[in-house]
Tab-separated table of C-alpha atoms and ligand atoms in Angstrom:
chain	number	residue	atom	x	y	z
A	245	MET	CA	0.000	0.000	0.000
A	246	LYS	CA	2.797	2.379	1.002
A	247	LYS	CA	4.637	1.569	-2.240
A	248	ALA	CA	1.514	2.298	-4.331
A	249	LEU	CA	1.013	5.694	-2.665
A	250	LEU	CA	4.625	6.627	-3.287
A	251	SER	CA	4.427	5.821	-6.973
A	252	ILE	CA	1.218	7.903	-7.367
A	253	CYS	CA	3.043	10.883	-5.822
A	254	LEU	CA	6.013	10.461	-8.147
A	255	VAL	CA	3.809	10.386	-11.241
A	256	PHE	CA	1.934	13.490	-10.071
A	257	ASN	CA	5.134	15.381	-9.348
A	258	SER	CA	6.653	14.512	-12.690
A	259	ALA	CA	3.819	16.268	-14.581
A	260	ALA	CA	4.775	19.925	-14.780
A	261	PHE	CA	1.957	22.430	-15.328
A	262	ALA	CA	1.880	25.795	-17.077
A	263	ALA	CA	-1.378	27.233	-15.802
A	264	ASN	CA	-3.475	29.782	-17.702
A	265	PRO	CA	-2.958	32.685	-17.961
A	266	VAL	CA	0.631	31.848	-18.813
A	267	PHE	CA	1.966	35.273	-17.764
A	268	PRO	CA	-0.306	36.389	-14.891
A	269	GLU	CA	1.683	39.553	-14.182
A	270	VAL	CA	1.348	41.207	-17.605
A	271	PHE	CA	-1.625	41.774	-19.903
A	272	THR	CA	-0.786	40.134	-23.236
A	273	ALA	CA	-2.939	39.715	-26.359
A	274	ASP	CA	-2.876	38.641	-30.017
A	275	PRO	CA	-0.243	35.897	-29.691
A	276	ALA	CA	1.923	34.862	-32.634
A	277	ALA	CA	4.328	31.998	-32.061
A	278	MET	CA	7.297	30.763	-34.048
A	279	VAL	CA	9.460	27.689	-33.567
A	280	HIS	CA	13.126	28.327	-34.268
A	281	GLN	CA	15.695	25.624	-33.628
A	282	ASP	CA	14.785	24.134	-30.236
A	283	THR	CA	12.902	27.157	-28.921
A	284	VAL	CA	9.392	28.588	-29.142
A	285	TYR	CA	9.299	32.361	-29.478
A	286	LEU	CA	6.023	33.978	-28.530
A	287	TYR	CA	5.304	37.521	-29.708
A	288	THR	CA	2.339	39.281	-28.126
A	289	GLY	CA	0.539	42.573	-27.996
A	290	HIS	CA	0.571	44.431	-24.692
A	291	ASP	CA	-2.662	45.738	-23.141
A	292	VAL	CA	-1.988	48.675	-20.838
A	293	ALA	CA	-5.505	50.133	-20.470
A	294	LYS	CA	-5.770	51.264	-16.842
A	295	ASP	CA	-9.401	50.298	-16.503
A	296	ASN	CA	-11.548	47.995	-18.553
A	297	LYS	CA	-14.203	50.431	-19.718
A	298	THR	CA	-12.657	52.392	-22.562
A	299	PHE	CA	-10.799	50.850	-25.498
A	300	PHE	CA	-7.560	49.108	-26.336
A	301	GLU	CA	-4.447	50.927	-25.222
A	302	MET	CA	-1.451	49.261	-26.860
A	303	HIS	CA	1.923	50.841	-27.589
A	304	ASP	CA	4.397	48.001	-28.029
A	305	TRP	CA	4.908	44.284	-28.538
A	306	LEU	CA	6.481	41.772	-26.137
A	307	VAL	CA	8.576	38.634	-26.602
A	308	PHE	CA	8.709	35.444	-24.529
A	309	SER	CA	10.590	32.218	-25.199
A	310	SER	CA	10.516	28.641	-23.965
A	311	LYS	CA	12.293	25.379	-24.630
A	312	ASP	CA	9.501	23.219	-23.211
A	313	MET	CA	6.263	25.304	-23.354
A	314	LEU	CA	6.148	25.166	-19.546
A	315	ASN	CA	8.962	27.427	-18.380
A	316	TRP	CA	9.019	30.811	-20.078
A	317	THR	CA	11.599	33.580	-20.215
A	318	GLU	CA	10.246	37.108	-20.499
A	319	HIS	CA	12.329	39.258	-22.853
A	320	GLY	CA	10.179	42.361	-22.480
A	321	SER	CA	9.300	44.914	-25.140
A	322	LYS	CA	11.237	44.395	-28.393
A	323	LEU	CA	9.261	46.599	-30.810
A	324	ALA	CA	7.019	49.638	-30.414
A	325	VAL	CA	4.853	51.926	-32.541
A	326	LYS	CA	7.527	54.610	-32.094
A	327	ASP	CA	9.975	52.405	-34.051
A	328	PHE	CA	7.892	53.071	-37.193
A	329	SER	CA	8.192	56.732	-38.214
A	330	TRP	CA	5.006	56.495	-40.341
A	331	ALA	CA	2.839	55.155	-37.482
A	332	LYS	CA	1.008	57.056	-34.771
A	333	GLY	CA	-0.466	54.492	-32.368
A	334	ASP	CA	-2.313	51.247	-31.696
A	335	ALA	CA	0.144	48.353	-31.616
A	336	TRP	CA	-2.419	45.732	-32.616
A	337	ALA	CA	-1.845	42.168	-33.773
A	338	SER	CA	1.491	41.091	-35.239
A	339	HIS	CA	3.289	38.065	-36.645
A	340	VAL	CA	6.956	36.985	-36.829
A	341	ILE	CA	8.499	34.592	-39.333
A	342	GLU	CA	12.048	33.538	-40.241
A	343	LYS	CA	13.442	33.398	-43.760
A	344	GLU	CA	17.062	32.705	-44.642
A	345	GLY	CA	18.358	33.689	-41.215
A	346	LYS	CA	16.405	36.940	-40.983
A	347	PHE	CA	13.376	37.488	-38.769
A	348	TYR	CA	10.492	39.568	-40.112
A	349	TRP	CA	8.022	41.091	-37.667
A	350	TYR	CA	4.794	42.201	-39.403
A	351	VAL	CA	2.728	44.586	-37.299
A	352	THR	CA	-0.567	46.446	-37.261
A	353	ALA	CA	-0.489	50.158	-36.358
A	354	ARG	CA	-2.486	53.291	-37.084
A	355	HIS	CA	-0.969	55.318	-39.920
A	356	ALA	CA	0.015	58.900	-39.085
A	357	LYS	CA	-0.833	60.383	-42.511
A	358	ILE	CA	-3.053	57.943	-44.405
A	359	ASN	CA	-6.413	57.468	-42.723
A	360	GLY	CA	-6.823	54.127	-40.980
A	361	PHE	CA	-4.778	51.165	-39.897
A	362	ALA	CA	-1.759	49.912	-41.796
A	363	ILE	CA	0.646	46.992	-41.775
A	364	GLY	CA	4.398	47.456	-41.456
A	365	VAL	CA	7.387	45.146	-41.194
A	366	ALA	CA	10.535	45.205	-39.083
A	367	VAL	CA	13.557	42.965	-39.554
A	368	ALA	CA	16.303	41.530	-37.327
A	369	ASP	CA	19.139	39.008	-37.445
A	370	SER	CA	17.893	37.263	-34.299
A	371	PRO	CA	14.417	36.281	-33.026
A	372	LEU	CA	15.024	38.637	-30.095
A	373	GLY	CA	16.073	41.590	-32.222
A	374	PRO	CA	17.096	44.321	-32.334
A	375	PHE	CA	14.286	44.898	-34.846
A	376	LYS	CA	14.317	47.879	-37.249
A	377	ASP	CA	11.635	49.134	-39.623
A	378	ALA	CA	12.554	47.286	-42.846
A	379	ARG	CA	11.023	49.822	-45.257
A	380	GLY	CA	10.576	53.202	-43.602
A	381	THR	CA	7.018	53.139	-44.965
A	382	ALA	CA	3.991	50.941	-44.389
A	383	LEU	CA	3.696	47.769	-46.457
A	384	ILE	CA	-0.112	47.902	-46.665
A	385	THR	CA	-2.262	50.997	-46.158
A	386	ASN	CA	-6.016	51.490	-45.934
A	387	ASP	CA	-6.189	53.234	-49.334
A	388	MET	CA	-4.975	50.019	-51.022
A	389	THR	CA	-8.223	48.244	-50.082
A	390	THR	CA	-11.309	50.298	-50.863
A	391	ASP	CA	-14.063	47.685	-50.669
A	392	THR	CA	-15.103	48.402	-47.056
A	393	ASP	CA	-16.389	51.521	-45.276
A	394	ILE	CA	-14.291	50.893	-42.181
A	395	ASP	CA	-10.740	52.133	-41.684
A	396	TRP	CA	-9.603	49.119	-39.606
A	397	ASP	CA	-9.883	46.494	-42.347
A	398	ASP	CA	-6.093	46.326	-42.907
A	399	ILE	CA	-5.044	44.706	-39.637
A	400	ASP	CA	-3.810	41.384	-38.253
A	401	PRO	CA	-1.030	40.232	-40.602
A	402	ALA	CA	-0.146	36.534	-40.728
A	403	VAL	CA	2.631	35.324	-43.010
A	404	PHE	CA	3.023	31.795	-44.326
A	405	ILE	CA	5.942	30.405	-46.348
A	406	ASP	CA	4.993	27.472	-48.546
A	407	ASP	CA	7.197	24.470	-49.309
A	408	ASP	CA	8.428	26.140	-52.526
A	409	GLN	CA	9.612	29.110	-50.378
A	410	GLN	CA	6.942	31.455	-51.762
A	411	ALA	CA	5.737	33.697	-48.917
A	412	TYR	CA	2.159	34.938	-48.597
A	413	ILE	CA	0.757	37.625	-46.317
A	414	PHE	CA	-2.793	37.184	-45.027
A	415	TRP	CA	-4.678	39.944	-43.218
A	416	GLY	CA	-7.968	41.731	-42.773
A	417	ASN	CA	-10.952	42.712	-40.714
A	418	SER	CA	-14.417	42.045	-42.225
A	419	LYS	CA	-12.765	41.072	-45.517
A	420	PRO	CA	-10.083	38.374	-45.438
A	421	ARG	CA	-7.282	39.014	-47.949
A	422	TYR	CA	-3.935	37.675	-49.068
A	423	ALA	CA	-1.094	38.630	-51.410
A	424	LYS	CA	2.224	37.164	-52.430
A	425	LEU	CA	5.373	38.638	-50.900
A	426	LYS	CA	8.506	39.191	-52.961
A	427	PRO	CA	11.551	37.078	-51.956
A	428	ASN	CA	12.807	40.102	-49.970
A	429	MET	CA	9.716	39.677	-47.685
A	430	ILE	CA	9.109	43.420	-47.497
A	431	GLU	CA	7.171	44.112	-50.719
A	432	LEU	CA	3.911	42.754	-52.125
A	433	ASP	CA	4.338	40.771	-55.309
A	434	GLY	CA	1.166	41.197	-57.360
A	435	PRO	CA	-2.493	41.823	-56.612
A	436	ILE	CA	-4.432	41.554	-53.372
A	437	HIS	CA	-6.852	38.608	-53.424
A	438	ALA	CA	-10.107	38.045	-51.535
A	439	ILE	CA	-10.619	34.870	-49.476
A	440	ASP	CA	-14.012	33.187	-49.376
A	441	VAL	CA	-14.843	31.933	-45.857
A	442	PRO	CA	-18.061	32.438	-43.859
A	443	ASN	CA	-18.662	34.940	-41.062
A	444	PHE	CA	-15.113	36.332	-41.065
A	445	THR	CA	-14.133	38.993	-38.532
A	446	GLU	CA	-10.308	39.057	-38.189
A	447	ALA	CA	-7.211	37.223	-36.825
A	448	LEU	CA	-6.197	35.015	-39.755
A	449	TRP	CA	-3.592	32.309	-39.137
A	450	VAL	CA	-2.369	29.836	-41.756
A	451	HIS	CA	-0.513	26.621	-41.049
A	452	LYS	CA	0.092	23.359	-42.845
A	453	LYS	CA	0.077	19.804	-41.497
A	454	ASP	CA	0.920	16.889	-43.745
A	455	LYS	CA	-0.622	17.923	-47.076
A	456	THR	CA	-3.433	20.072	-45.680
A	457	TYR	CA	-3.454	23.856	-45.352
A	458	TYR	CA	-5.441	25.233	-42.414
A	459	LEU	CA	-6.836	28.755	-42.288
A	460	SER	CA	-8.159	29.742	-38.873
A	461	TYR	CA	-9.801	33.043	-38.006
A	462	ALA	CA	-11.960	34.933	-35.541
A	463	SER	CA	-15.594	34.591	-36.582
A	464	GLY	CA	-18.646	36.707	-35.626
A	465	PHE	CA	-18.678	38.929	-32.545
A	466	PRO	CA	-18.106	38.090	-29.752
A	467	GLU	CA	-15.519	36.082	-31.585
A	468	LYS	CA	-15.240	32.315	-31.890
A	469	ILE	CA	-12.282	30.827	-33.708
A	470	ALA	CA	-13.384	28.984	-36.853
A	471	TYR	CA	-11.297	27.185	-39.437
A	472	ALA	CA	-11.241	25.979	-43.015
A	473	THR	CA	-8.986	23.596	-44.940
A	474	SER	CA	-7.607	23.370	-48.444
A	475	ASP	CA	-5.076	21.452	-50.502
A	476	ASN	CA	-3.714	24.760	-51.808
A	477	VAL	CA	-2.583	27.840	-49.905
A	478	LYS	CA	-4.569	29.959	-52.370
A	479	GLY	CA	-7.789	28.039	-51.621
A	480	PRO	CA	-10.584	27.333	-52.287
A	481	TRP	CA	-11.197	26.821	-48.563
A	482	LYS	CA	-13.619	24.273	-47.155
A	483	TYR	CA	-15.258	25.542	-43.966
A	484	GLN	CA	-14.776	23.054	-41.111
A	485	GLY	CA	-16.642	24.781	-38.263
A	486	ILE	CA	-15.800	26.181	-34.855
A	487	LEU	CA	-12.399	25.426	-33.385
A	488	ASN	CA	-12.694	27.437	-30.159
A	489	GLU	CA	-15.694	28.940	-28.393
A	490	VAL	CA	-15.871	32.540	-27.108
A	491	ALA	CA	-13.014	32.961	-24.632
A	492	GLY	CA	-13.797	33.981	-21.066
A	493	ASN	CA	-14.600	37.657	-20.528
A	494	SER	CA	-13.259	38.804	-23.922
A	495	PRO	CA	-15.256	39.447	-27.103
A	496	THR	CA	-12.066	39.301	-29.186
A	497	ASN	CA	-9.887	36.327	-29.715
A	498	HIS	CA	-6.742	35.707	-31.662
A	499	GLN	CA	-4.969	32.389	-32.123
A	500	ALA	CA	-1.583	30.980	-33.019
A	501	ILE	CA	-1.215	27.291	-33.857
A	502	ILE	CA	2.160	25.592	-33.689
A	503	GLU	CA	3.722	22.167	-33.528
A	504	PHE	CA	6.686	21.789	-31.176
A	505	LYS	CA	8.556	18.608	-30.312
A	506	GLY	CA	5.793	16.467	-31.811
A	507	LYS	CA	2.854	18.119	-30.031
A	508	SER	CA	0.411	20.751	-31.258
A	509	TYR	CA	-0.591	23.850	-29.319
A	510	PHE	CA	-3.384	26.414	-29.505
A	511	ILE	CA	-2.245	29.785	-28.169
A	512	TYR	CA	-4.911	32.466	-27.662
A	513	HIS	CA	-6.005	35.240	-25.357
A	514	THR	CA	-8.826	35.570	-22.875
A	515	GLY	CA	-10.138	38.308	-20.582
A	516	ALA	CA	-10.395	35.791	-17.778
A	517	SER	CA	-7.462	36.824	-15.608
A	518	GLN	CA	-8.705	37.046	-12.028
A	519	ASN	CA	-6.158	39.784	-11.612
A	520	GLY	CA	-8.313	42.477	-13.305
A	521	GLY	CA	-8.734	40.895	-16.738
A	522	GLY	CA	-11.325	41.966	-19.276
A	523	GLU	CA	-12.050	43.117	-22.815
A	524	PHE	CA	-9.096	45.519	-22.913
A	525	ARG	CA	-6.957	43.669	-20.352
A	526	ARG	CA	-6.337	40.309	-21.941
A	527	THR	CA	-3.882	37.528	-21.147
A	528	VAL	CA	-2.394	34.752	-23.241
A	529	ALA	CA	-3.372	31.143	-22.579
A	530	ILE	CA	-2.167	27.865	-24.093
A	531	ASP	CA	-4.020	24.578	-24.436
A	532	PRO	CA	-3.333	21.414	-26.427
A	533	LEU	CA	-4.608	21.036	-29.981
A	534	TYR	CA	-5.469	17.570	-31.280
A	535	TYR	CA	-6.124	16.436	-34.847
A	536	ASN	CA	-8.638	13.748	-35.769
A	537	GLU	CA	-7.499	10.936	-38.042
A	538	ASP	CA	-9.237	12.567	-41.023
A	539	GLY	CA	-7.195	15.764	-40.546
A	540	THR	CA	-9.967	17.836	-38.965
A	541	ILE	CA	-9.188	19.430	-35.598
A	542	LYS	CA	-10.915	18.564	-32.319
A	543	ARG	CA	-12.661	21.475	-30.580
A	544	ILE	CA	-10.232	23.217	-28.207
A	545	GLN	CA	-10.892	22.768	-24.520
A	546	MET	CA	-9.935	26.010	-22.749
A	547	THR	CA	-8.609	25.222	-19.287
A	548	THR	CA	-7.217	26.886	-16.183
A	549	GLU	CA	-4.596	24.160	-15.852
A	550	GLY	CA	-3.123	24.798	-19.309
A	551	ILE	CA	-0.711	22.301	-20.737
A	552	THR	CA	1.283	19.695	-18.899
A	553	SER	CA	4.464	17.953	-19.858
A	554	ALA	CA	2.361	14.785	-19.867
A	555	GLN	CA	0.024	16.199	-22.557
B	164	FUB	O1	-5.672	43.686	-30.025
B	164	FUB	C1	-6.291	44.583	-30.912
B	164	FUB	C2	-7.158	43.840	-31.908
B	164	FUB	O2	-8.115	43.061	-31.220
B	164	FUB	C3	-6.410	42.814	-32.761
B	164	FUB	O3	-5.728	43.371	-33.839
B	164	FUB	C4	-7.526	41.903	-33.126
B	164	FUB	O4	-7.103	40.677	-33.643
B	164	FUB	C5	-8.263	41.781	-31.806
B	164	FUB	O5	-7.659	40.847	-30.963
């Protein structure tokens, strides 16, 4: 009996937990994660609204890294709106990707001279920077997309590099869009295309597993994360339904999906922090993501416990 009790304790102690929210001391939103070598780099927005009744207040982006998804190192703020001379505020969702040893950080910010939101890109030689504006101008501005009445339709960049090394940038609010990127990663290469998926709001993310391309996005409002699949990065996309329900206490959501050391992860934000969380005071959470045998994805189960090493 004594022996049995001891072995139960050992098993319990060997399962390390990374509870949600992952970083309880700092309000983080709009996660974008990248695996580089043996490390996960997590890039997030940074909610600094003093109370939860006004609107987003976001000035910079933060970086975290981990070698096991359980223990995280905080690297602090590595890019800010003030690093882009053409921008005047609102450090909204971003995305980082590596190509040929350079790290490109695509960001959303409000343009200082052209009405509306815009997308810019910074570049660095390391995933931790230092990052510098790669162009000195925005890559995408609101006047390049004139098919909506809103001025926040050019937000939430997500970049995907296909097996043939062609890079694509996806983005949008209300209207999902994509365009090819030139090999230099800092210029569009050709026209902007529309994407046909139902009930799209924002927060596109593209990933590939085996031969299937997955396009996930925030749907409706309050937002649920939905997804679609295709055998081509350019579509057409087959709608596959809801991947994640409305997250606690937050009408927005924004996901990153990665595979690391053979396991898949769903990284998102909620307003559920019991330390003053809410719509404009969000925190990043991580839960496991599981595929079905037919390649569809099981509905995410949002938890307080988060992931364990025994996942
Ligand atoms: O964080 C500001 C905006 O809210 C993001 O750009 C959207 O994806 C939503 O999360």
